[in-house]
Coordinates of N, CA and C in Angstrom, one line a residue:
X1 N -27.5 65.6 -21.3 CA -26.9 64.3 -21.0 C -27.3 63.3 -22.1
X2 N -26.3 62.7 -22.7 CA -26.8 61.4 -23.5 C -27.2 60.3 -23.6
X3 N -27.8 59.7 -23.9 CA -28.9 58.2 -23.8 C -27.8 57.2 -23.2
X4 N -26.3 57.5 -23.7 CA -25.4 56.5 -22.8 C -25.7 56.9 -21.8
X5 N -25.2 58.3 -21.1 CA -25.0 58.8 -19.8 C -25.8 58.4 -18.8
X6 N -27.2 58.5 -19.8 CA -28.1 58.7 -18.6 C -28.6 56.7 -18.5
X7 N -28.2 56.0 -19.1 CA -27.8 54.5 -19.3 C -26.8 54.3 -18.1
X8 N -26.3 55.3 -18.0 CA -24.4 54.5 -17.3 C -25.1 55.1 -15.5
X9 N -26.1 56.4 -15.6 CA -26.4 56.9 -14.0 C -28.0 55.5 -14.1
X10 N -28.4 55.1 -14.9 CA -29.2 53.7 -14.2 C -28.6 52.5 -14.0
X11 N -27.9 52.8 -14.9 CA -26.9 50.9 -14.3 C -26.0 51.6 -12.6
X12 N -25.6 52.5 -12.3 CA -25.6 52.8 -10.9 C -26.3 52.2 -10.1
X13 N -27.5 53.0 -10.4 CA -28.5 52.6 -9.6 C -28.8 51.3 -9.8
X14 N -28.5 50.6 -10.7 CA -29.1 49.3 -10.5 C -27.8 48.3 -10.1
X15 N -26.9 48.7 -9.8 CA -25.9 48.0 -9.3 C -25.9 48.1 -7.8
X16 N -26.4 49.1 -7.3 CA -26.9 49.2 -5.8 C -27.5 48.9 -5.3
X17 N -28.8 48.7 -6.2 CA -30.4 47.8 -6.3 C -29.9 46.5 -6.4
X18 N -29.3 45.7 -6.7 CA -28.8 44.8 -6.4 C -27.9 44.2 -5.6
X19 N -26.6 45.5 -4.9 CA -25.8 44.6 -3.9 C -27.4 44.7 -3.0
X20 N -27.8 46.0 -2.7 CA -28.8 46.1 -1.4 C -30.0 45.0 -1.6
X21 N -30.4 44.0 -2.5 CA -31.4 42.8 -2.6 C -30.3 41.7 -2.3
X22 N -29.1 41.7 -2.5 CA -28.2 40.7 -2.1 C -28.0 40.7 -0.4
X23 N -27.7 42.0 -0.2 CA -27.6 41.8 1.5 C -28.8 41.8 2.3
X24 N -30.4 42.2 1.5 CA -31.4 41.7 1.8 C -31.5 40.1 2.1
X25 N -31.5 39.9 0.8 CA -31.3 38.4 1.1 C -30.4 37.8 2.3
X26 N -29.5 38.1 2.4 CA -28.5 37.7 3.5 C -29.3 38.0 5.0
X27 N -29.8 38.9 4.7 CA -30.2 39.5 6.5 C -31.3 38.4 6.4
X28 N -32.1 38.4 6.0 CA -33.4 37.2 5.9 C -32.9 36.3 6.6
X29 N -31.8 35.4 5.4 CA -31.1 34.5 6.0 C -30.9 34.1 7.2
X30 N -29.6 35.2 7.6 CA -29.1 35.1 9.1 C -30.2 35.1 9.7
X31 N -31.6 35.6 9.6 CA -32.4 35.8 10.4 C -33.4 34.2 11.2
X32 N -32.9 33.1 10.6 CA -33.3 31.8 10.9 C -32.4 31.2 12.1
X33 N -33.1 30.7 12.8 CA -32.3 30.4 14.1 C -31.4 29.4 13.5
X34 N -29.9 29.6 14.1 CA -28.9 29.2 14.1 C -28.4 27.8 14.7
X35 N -28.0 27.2 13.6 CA -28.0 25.5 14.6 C -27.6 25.3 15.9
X36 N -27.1 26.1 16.5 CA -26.0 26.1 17.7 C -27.3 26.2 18.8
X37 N -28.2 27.5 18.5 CA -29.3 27.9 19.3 C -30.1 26.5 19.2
X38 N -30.8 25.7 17.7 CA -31.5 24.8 18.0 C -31.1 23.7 18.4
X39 N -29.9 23.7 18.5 CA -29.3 22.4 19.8 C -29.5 22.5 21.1
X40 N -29.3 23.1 21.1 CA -29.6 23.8 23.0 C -30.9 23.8 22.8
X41 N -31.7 24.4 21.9 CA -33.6 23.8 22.5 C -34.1 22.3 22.5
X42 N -33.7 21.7 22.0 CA -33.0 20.2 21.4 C -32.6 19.9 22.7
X43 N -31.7 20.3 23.4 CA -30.9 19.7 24.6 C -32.0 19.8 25.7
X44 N -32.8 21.2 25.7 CA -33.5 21.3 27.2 C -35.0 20.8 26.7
X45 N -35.4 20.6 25.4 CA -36.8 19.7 25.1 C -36.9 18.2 25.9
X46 N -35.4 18.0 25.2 CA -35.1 16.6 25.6 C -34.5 16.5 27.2
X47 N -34.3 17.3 27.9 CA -34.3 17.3 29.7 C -35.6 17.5 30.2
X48 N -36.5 17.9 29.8 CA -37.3 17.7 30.4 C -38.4 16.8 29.8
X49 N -38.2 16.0 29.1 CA -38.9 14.8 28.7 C -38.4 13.8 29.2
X50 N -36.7 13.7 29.7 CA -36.4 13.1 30.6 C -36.6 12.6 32.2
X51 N -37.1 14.0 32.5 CA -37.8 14.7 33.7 C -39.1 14.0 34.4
X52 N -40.0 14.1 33.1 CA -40.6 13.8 33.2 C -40.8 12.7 33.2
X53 N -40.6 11.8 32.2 CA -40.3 10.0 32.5 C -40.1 10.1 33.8
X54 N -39.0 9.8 34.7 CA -38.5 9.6 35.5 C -39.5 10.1 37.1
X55 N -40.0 11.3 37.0 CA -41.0 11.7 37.9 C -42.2 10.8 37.5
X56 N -42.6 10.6 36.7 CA -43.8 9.8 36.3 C -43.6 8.1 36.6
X57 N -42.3 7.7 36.7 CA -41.3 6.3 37.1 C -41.9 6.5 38.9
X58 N -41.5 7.2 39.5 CA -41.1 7.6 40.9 C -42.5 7.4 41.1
X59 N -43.3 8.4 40.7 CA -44.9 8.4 41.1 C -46.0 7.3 41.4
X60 N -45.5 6.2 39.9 CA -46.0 5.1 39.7 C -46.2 4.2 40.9
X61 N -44.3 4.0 40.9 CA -43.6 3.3 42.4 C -44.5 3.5 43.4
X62 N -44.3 4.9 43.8 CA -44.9 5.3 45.4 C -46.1 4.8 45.3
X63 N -47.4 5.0 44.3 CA -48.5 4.5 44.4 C -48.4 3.0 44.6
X64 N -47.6 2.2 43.6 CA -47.4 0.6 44.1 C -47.0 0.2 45.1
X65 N -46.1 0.7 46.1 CA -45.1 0.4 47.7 C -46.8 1.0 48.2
X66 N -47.9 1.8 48.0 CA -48.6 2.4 49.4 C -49.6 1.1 49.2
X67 N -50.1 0.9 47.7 CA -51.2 -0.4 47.4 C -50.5 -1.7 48.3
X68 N -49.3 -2.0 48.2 CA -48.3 -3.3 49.0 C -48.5 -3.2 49.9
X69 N -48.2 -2.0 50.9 CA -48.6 -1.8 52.3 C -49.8 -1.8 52.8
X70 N -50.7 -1.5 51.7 CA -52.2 -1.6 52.3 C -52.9 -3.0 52.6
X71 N -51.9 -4.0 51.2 CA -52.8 -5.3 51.5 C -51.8 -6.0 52.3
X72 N -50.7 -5.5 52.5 CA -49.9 -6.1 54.0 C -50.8 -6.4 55.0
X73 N -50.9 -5.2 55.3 CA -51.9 -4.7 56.9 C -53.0 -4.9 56.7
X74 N -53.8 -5.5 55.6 CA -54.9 -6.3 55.8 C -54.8 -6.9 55.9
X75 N -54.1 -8.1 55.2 CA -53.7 -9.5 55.4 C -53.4 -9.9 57.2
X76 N -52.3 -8.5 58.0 CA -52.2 -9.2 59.2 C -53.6 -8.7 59.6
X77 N -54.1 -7.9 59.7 CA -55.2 -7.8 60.3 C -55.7 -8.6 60.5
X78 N -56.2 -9.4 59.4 CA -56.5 -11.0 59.3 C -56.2 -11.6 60.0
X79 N -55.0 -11.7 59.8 CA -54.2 -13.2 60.3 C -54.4 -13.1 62.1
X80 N -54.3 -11.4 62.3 CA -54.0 -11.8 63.8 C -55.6 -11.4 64.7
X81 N -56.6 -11.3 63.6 CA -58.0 -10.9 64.1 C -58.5 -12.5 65.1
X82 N -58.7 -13.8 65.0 CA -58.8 -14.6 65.0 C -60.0 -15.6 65.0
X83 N -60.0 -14.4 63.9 CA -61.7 -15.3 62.9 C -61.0 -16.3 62.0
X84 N -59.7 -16.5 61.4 CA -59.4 -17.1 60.9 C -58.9 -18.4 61.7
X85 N -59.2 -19.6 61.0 CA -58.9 -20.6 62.4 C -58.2 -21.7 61.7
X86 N -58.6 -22.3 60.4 CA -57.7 -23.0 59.6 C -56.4 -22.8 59.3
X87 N -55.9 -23.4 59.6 CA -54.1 -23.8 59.7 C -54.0 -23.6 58.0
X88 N -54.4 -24.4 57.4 CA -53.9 -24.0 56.2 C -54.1 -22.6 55.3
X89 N -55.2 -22.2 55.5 CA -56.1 -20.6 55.3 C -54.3 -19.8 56.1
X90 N -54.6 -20.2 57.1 CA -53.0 -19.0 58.3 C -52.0 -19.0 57.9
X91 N -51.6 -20.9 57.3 CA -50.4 -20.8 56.2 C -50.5 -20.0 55.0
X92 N -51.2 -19.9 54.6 CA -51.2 -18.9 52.8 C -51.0 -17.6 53.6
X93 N -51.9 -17.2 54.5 CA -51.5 -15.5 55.1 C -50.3 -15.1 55.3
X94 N -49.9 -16.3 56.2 CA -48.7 -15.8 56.5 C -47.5 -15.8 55.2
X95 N -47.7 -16.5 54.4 CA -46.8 -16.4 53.0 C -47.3 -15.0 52.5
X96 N -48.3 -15.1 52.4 CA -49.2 -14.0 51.6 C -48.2 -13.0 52.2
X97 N -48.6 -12.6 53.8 CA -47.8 -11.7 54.1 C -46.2 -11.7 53.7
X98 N -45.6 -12.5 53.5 CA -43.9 -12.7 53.3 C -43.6 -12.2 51.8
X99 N -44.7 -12.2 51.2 CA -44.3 -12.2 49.9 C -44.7 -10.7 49.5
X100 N -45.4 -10.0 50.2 CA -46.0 -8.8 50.2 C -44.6 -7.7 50.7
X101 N -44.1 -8.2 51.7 CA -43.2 -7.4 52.6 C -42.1 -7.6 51.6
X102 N -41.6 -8.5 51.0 CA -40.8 -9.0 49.9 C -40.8 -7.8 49.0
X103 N -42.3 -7.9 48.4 CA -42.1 -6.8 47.2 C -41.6 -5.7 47.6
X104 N -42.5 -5.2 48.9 CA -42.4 -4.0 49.6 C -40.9 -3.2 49.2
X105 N -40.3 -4.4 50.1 CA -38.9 -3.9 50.2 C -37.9 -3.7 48.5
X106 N -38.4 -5.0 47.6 CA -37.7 -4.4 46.4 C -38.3 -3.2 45.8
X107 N -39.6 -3.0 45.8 CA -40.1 -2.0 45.4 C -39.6 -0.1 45.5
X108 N -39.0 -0.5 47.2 CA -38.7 0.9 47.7 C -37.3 1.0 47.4
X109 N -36.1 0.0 46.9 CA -34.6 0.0 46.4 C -35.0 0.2 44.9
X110 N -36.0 0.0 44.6 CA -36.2 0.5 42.9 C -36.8 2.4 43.3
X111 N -37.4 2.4 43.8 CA -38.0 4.1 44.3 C -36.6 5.0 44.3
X112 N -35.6 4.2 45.5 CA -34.4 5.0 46.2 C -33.7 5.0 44.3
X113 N -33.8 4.3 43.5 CA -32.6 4.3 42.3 C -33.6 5.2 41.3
X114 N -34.6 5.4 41.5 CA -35.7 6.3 40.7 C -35.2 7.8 40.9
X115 N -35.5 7.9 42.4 CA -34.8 9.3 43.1 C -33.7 9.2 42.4
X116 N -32.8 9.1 42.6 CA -31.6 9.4 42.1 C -31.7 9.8 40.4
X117 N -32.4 9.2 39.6 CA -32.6 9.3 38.1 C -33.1 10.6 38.0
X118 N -34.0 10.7 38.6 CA -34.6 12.3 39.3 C -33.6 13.3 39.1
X119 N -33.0 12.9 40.2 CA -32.4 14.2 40.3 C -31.2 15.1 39.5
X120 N -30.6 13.2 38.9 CA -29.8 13.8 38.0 C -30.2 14.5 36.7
X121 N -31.9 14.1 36.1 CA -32.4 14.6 35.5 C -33.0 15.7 35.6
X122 N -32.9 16.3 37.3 CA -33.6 18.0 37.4 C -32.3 18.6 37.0
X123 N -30.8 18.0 37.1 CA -30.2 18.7 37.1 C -29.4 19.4 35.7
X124 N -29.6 18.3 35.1 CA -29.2 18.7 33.3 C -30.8 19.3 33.1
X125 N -32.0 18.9 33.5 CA -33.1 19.9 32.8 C -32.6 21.7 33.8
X126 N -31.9 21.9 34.4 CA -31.5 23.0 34.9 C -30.4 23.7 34.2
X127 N -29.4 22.9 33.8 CA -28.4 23.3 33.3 C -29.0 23.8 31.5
X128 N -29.3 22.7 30.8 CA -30.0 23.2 29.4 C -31.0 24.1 29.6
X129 N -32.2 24.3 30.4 CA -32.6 25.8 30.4 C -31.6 26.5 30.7
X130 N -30.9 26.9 31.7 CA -30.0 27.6 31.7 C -29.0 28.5 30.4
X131 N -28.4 27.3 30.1 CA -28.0 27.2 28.5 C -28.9 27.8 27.5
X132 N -30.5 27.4 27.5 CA -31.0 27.9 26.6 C -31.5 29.4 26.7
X133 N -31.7 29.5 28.1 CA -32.2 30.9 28.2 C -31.0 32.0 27.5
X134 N -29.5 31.6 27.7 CA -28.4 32.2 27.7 C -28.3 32.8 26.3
X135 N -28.7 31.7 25.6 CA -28.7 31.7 23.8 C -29.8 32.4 23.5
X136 N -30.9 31.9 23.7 CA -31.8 32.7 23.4 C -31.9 34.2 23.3
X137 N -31.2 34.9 24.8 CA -30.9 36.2 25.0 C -30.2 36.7 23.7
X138 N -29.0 36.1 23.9 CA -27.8 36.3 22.8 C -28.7 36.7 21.1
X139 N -29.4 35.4 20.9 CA -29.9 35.7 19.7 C -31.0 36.7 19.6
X140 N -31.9 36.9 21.0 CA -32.5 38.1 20.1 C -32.1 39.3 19.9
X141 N -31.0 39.5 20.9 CA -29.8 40.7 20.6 C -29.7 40.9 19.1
X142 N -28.8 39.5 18.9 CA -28.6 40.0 17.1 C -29.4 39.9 16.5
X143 N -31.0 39.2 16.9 CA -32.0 39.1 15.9 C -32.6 40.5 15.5
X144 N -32.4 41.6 16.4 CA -33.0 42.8 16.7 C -31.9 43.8 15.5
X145 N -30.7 43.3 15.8 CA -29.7 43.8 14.5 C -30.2 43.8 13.1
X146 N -30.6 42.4 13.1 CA -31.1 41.9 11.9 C -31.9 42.7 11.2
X147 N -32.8 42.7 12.2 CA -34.5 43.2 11.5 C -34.2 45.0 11.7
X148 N -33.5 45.3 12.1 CA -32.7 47.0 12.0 C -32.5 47.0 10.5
X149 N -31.3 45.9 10.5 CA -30.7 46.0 9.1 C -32.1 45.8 7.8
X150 N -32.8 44.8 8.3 CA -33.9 44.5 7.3 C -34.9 45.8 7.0
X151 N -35.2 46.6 8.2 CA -35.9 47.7 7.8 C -35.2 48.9 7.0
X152 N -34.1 49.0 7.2 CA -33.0 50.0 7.1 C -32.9 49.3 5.3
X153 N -32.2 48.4 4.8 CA -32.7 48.0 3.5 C -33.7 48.3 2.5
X154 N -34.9 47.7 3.3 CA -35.8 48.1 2.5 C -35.9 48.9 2.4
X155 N -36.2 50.4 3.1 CA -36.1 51.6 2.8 C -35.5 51.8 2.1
X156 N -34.3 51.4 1.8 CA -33.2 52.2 1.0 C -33.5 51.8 -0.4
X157 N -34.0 50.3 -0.5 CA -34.3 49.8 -1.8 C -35.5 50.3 -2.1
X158 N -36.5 50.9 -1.6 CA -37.6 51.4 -2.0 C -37.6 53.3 -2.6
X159 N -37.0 53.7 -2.4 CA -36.3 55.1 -2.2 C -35.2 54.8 -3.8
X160 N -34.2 54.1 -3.6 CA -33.6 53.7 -4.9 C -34.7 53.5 -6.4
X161 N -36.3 52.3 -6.2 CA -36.8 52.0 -6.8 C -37.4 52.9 -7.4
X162 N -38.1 54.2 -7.0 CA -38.6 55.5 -6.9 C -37.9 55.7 -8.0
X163 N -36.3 56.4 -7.3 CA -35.1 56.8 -8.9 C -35.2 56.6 -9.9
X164 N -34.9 54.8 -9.7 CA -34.8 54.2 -10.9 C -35.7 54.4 -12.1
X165 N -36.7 54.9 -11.1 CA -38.6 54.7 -12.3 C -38.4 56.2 -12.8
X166 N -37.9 57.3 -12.3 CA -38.1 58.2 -12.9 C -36.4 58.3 -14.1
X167 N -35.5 57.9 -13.3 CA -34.2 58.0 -14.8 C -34.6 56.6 -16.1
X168 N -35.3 55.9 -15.4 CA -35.5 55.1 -16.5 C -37.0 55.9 -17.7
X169 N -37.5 56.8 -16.7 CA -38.6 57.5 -17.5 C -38.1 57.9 -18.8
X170 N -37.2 59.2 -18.7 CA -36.5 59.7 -20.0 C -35.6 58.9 -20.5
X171 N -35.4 57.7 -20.8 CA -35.0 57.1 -21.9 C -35.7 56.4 -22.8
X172 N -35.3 56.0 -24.0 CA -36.4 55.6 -24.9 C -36.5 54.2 -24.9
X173 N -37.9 53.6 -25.3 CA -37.4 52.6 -25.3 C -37.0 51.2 -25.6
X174 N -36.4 51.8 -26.7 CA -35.2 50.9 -27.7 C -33.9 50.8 -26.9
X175 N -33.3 52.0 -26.1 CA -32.6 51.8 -25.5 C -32.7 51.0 -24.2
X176 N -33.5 51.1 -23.5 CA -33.9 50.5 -22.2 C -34.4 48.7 -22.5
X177 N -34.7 48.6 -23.9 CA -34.7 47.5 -24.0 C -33.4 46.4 -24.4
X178 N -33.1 47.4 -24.7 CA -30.9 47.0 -25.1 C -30.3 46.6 -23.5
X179 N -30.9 47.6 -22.7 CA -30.1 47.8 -21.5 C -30.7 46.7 -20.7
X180 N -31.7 46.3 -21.0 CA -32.2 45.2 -20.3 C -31.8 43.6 -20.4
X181 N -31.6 43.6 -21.8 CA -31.0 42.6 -22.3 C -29.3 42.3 -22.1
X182 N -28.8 43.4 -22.0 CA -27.9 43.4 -22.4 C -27.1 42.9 -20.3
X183 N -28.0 43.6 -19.4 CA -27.8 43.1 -18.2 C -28.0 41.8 -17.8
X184 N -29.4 41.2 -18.6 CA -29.1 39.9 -18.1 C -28.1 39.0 -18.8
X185 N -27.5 39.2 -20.2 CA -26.4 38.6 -20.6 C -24.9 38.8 -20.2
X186 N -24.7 39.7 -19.4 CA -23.4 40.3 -18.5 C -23.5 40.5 -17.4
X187 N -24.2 39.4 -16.6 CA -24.3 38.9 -14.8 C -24.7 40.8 -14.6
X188 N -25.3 41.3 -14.9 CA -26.2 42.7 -14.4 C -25.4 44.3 -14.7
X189 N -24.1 43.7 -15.4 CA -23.6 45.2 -16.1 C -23.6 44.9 -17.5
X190 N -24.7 46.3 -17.7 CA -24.5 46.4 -18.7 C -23.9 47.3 -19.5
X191 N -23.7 48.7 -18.8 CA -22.8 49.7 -19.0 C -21.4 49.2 -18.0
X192 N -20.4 49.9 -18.9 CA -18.9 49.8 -18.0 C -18.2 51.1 -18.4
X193 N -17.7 51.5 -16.9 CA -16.6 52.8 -17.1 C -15.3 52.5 -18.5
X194 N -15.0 53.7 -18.9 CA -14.3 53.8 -19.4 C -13.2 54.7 -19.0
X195 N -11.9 54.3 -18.4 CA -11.1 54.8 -18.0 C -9.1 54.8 -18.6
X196 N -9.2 56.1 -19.5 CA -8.4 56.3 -20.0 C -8.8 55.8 -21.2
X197 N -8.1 54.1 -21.5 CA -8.5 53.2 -22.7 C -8.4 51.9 -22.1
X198 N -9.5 51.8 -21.1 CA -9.5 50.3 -20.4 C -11.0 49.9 -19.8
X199 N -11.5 49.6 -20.4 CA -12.8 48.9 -20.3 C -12.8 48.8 -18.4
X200 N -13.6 49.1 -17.8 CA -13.6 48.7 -16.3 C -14.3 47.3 -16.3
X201 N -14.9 46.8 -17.6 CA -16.0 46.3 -16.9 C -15.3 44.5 -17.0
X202 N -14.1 44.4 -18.0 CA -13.1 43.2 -18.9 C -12.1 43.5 -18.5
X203 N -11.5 45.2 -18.4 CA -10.1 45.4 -18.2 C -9.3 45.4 -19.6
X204 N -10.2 45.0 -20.8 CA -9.5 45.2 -22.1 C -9.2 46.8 -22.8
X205 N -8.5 46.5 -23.1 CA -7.9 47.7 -24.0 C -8.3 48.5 -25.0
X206 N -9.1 49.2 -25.1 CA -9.5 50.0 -26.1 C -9.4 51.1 -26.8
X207 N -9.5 50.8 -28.1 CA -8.9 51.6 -29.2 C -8.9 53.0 -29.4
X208 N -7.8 53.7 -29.7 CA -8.0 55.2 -29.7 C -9.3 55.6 -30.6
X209 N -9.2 54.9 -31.4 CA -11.0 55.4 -31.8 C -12.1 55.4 -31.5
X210 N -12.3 54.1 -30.7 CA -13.7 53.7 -30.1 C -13.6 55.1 -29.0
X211 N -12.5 55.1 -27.9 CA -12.3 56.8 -27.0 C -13.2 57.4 -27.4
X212 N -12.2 58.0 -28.3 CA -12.8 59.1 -29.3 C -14.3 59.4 -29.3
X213 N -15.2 57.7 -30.0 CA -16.4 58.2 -29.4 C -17.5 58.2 -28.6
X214 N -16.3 57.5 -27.4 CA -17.0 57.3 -26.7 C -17.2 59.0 -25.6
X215 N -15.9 59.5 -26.1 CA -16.3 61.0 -25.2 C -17.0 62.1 -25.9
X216 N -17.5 61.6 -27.5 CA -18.1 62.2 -28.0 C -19.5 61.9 -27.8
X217 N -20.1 60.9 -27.1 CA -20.9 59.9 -26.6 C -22.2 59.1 -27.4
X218 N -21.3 58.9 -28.0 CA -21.5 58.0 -29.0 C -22.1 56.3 -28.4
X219 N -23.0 55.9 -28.6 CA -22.7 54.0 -28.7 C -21.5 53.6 -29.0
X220 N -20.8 53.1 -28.0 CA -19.7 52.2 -28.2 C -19.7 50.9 -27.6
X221 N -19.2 49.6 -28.4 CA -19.6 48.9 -27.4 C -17.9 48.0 -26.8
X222 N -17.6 47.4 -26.1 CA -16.4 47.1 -25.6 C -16.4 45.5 -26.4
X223 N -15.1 45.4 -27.3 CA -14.5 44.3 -28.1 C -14.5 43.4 -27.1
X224 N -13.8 43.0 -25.8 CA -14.1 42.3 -25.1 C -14.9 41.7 -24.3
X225 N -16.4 42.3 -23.8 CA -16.9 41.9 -23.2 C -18.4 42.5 -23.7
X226 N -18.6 43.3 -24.7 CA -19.6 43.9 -25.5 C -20.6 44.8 -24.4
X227 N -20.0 45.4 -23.7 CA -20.9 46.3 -22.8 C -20.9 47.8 -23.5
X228 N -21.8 48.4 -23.3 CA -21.8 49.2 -23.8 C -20.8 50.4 -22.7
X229 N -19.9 51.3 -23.3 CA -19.0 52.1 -22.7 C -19.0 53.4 -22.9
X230 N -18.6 54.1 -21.4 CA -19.1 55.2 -21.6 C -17.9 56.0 -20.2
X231 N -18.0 57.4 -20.6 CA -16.6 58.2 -19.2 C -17.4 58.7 -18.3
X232 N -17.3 58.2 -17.0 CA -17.6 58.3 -16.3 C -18.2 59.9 -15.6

């Protein structure tokens, strides 16, 4: 086999070593949670911070309406014990009391509109877990694809890398250093089929002589796109 040949079976392999680090790359990628999923954790974070406000609203209340009622029912205790004997002292009680029962009562129409905030808030924090559990499922499904695909890859690219190290062994290397250069200046080919008299790698047309030696296997390099060409 000739220094092309065995040139044209590593650029193979390294054209495979590459889509397989490209779809590496991609699997990685997909492997980041998906905007769609972090909306919905987004949706049920924020239900139950809502939740919680609103239980922690309700809670506040109930302790303020039980403190109101306590110093209600002291106050009459007071008023109707009848140690208290000043008319004016009985007047402030009795307001005292009026103004107690007052809060009382707005206090417990703000409670009753609390509840209600409540509940509409257990019920979207039920609905977005819901939601989120749903997604979440969904994604580890395909996250489990993923990381299949990701182990299944690497393997293959490590197994490939092996190859490469032993066909790149027997060549020399003047050549391998052509071949190296010559890939990064032609997006990673640097050998191209030669088929009939048509460059695979430009599609240009080539000369019945260059053929000639290229099936004699010769260095040839392609007029249009300077890769080095060789029959498959």
């Amino acid at each position: 086999m000739t220094q092309v040949h065995q040139l044209f079976q590593l650029q193979k392999l390294d054209t495979e070593i590459d889509e397989k680090k490209k779809r590496l790359g991609d699997v990685l990628k997909a492997q980041k949670e998906p905007p769609a999923l972090v909306a919905v954790r987004q949706r049920a974070e924020t239900a139950a911070a809502e939740l919680q406000k609103w239980q922690g609203k309700h809670q506040n209340l109930t302790l303020e309406v039980g403190s109101v009622s306590a110093k209600a029912k002291n106050s009459e205790t007071r008023l109707y014990s009848g140690k208290v004997t000043n008319t004016k002292e009985l007047t402030d009680l009795q307001h005292e009391i009026e103004a107690l029962v007052r809060r009382k009562t707005a206090l417990e129409d703000e409670v009753l509109e609390v509840l209600v905030k409540v509940e509409d808030a257990q019920r979207e924090k039920t609905a977005a877990d819901e939601a989120l559990s749903t997604a979440s499922a969904q994604w580890e499904k395909q996250s489990a694809h993923l990381k299949a695909d990701q182990n299944e890859l690497a393997l293959a690219l490590h197994k490939l890398m092996q190859s490469r190290q032993s066909k790149a062994a027997v060549i020399d290397a003047a050549s391998m250093q052509e071949y190296e250069q010559l890939r990064k200046q032609k997006h990673g080919l640097a050998v191209a089929g030669l088929r009939v008299n048509m460059c695979l790698g430009c599609r240009t047309t080539v000369s019945a002589n260059k053929v000639k030696e290229v099936d004699e296997g010769r260095k040839v390099y392609c007029g249009g796109c300077g890769r080095l060409l060789v029959t498959p």
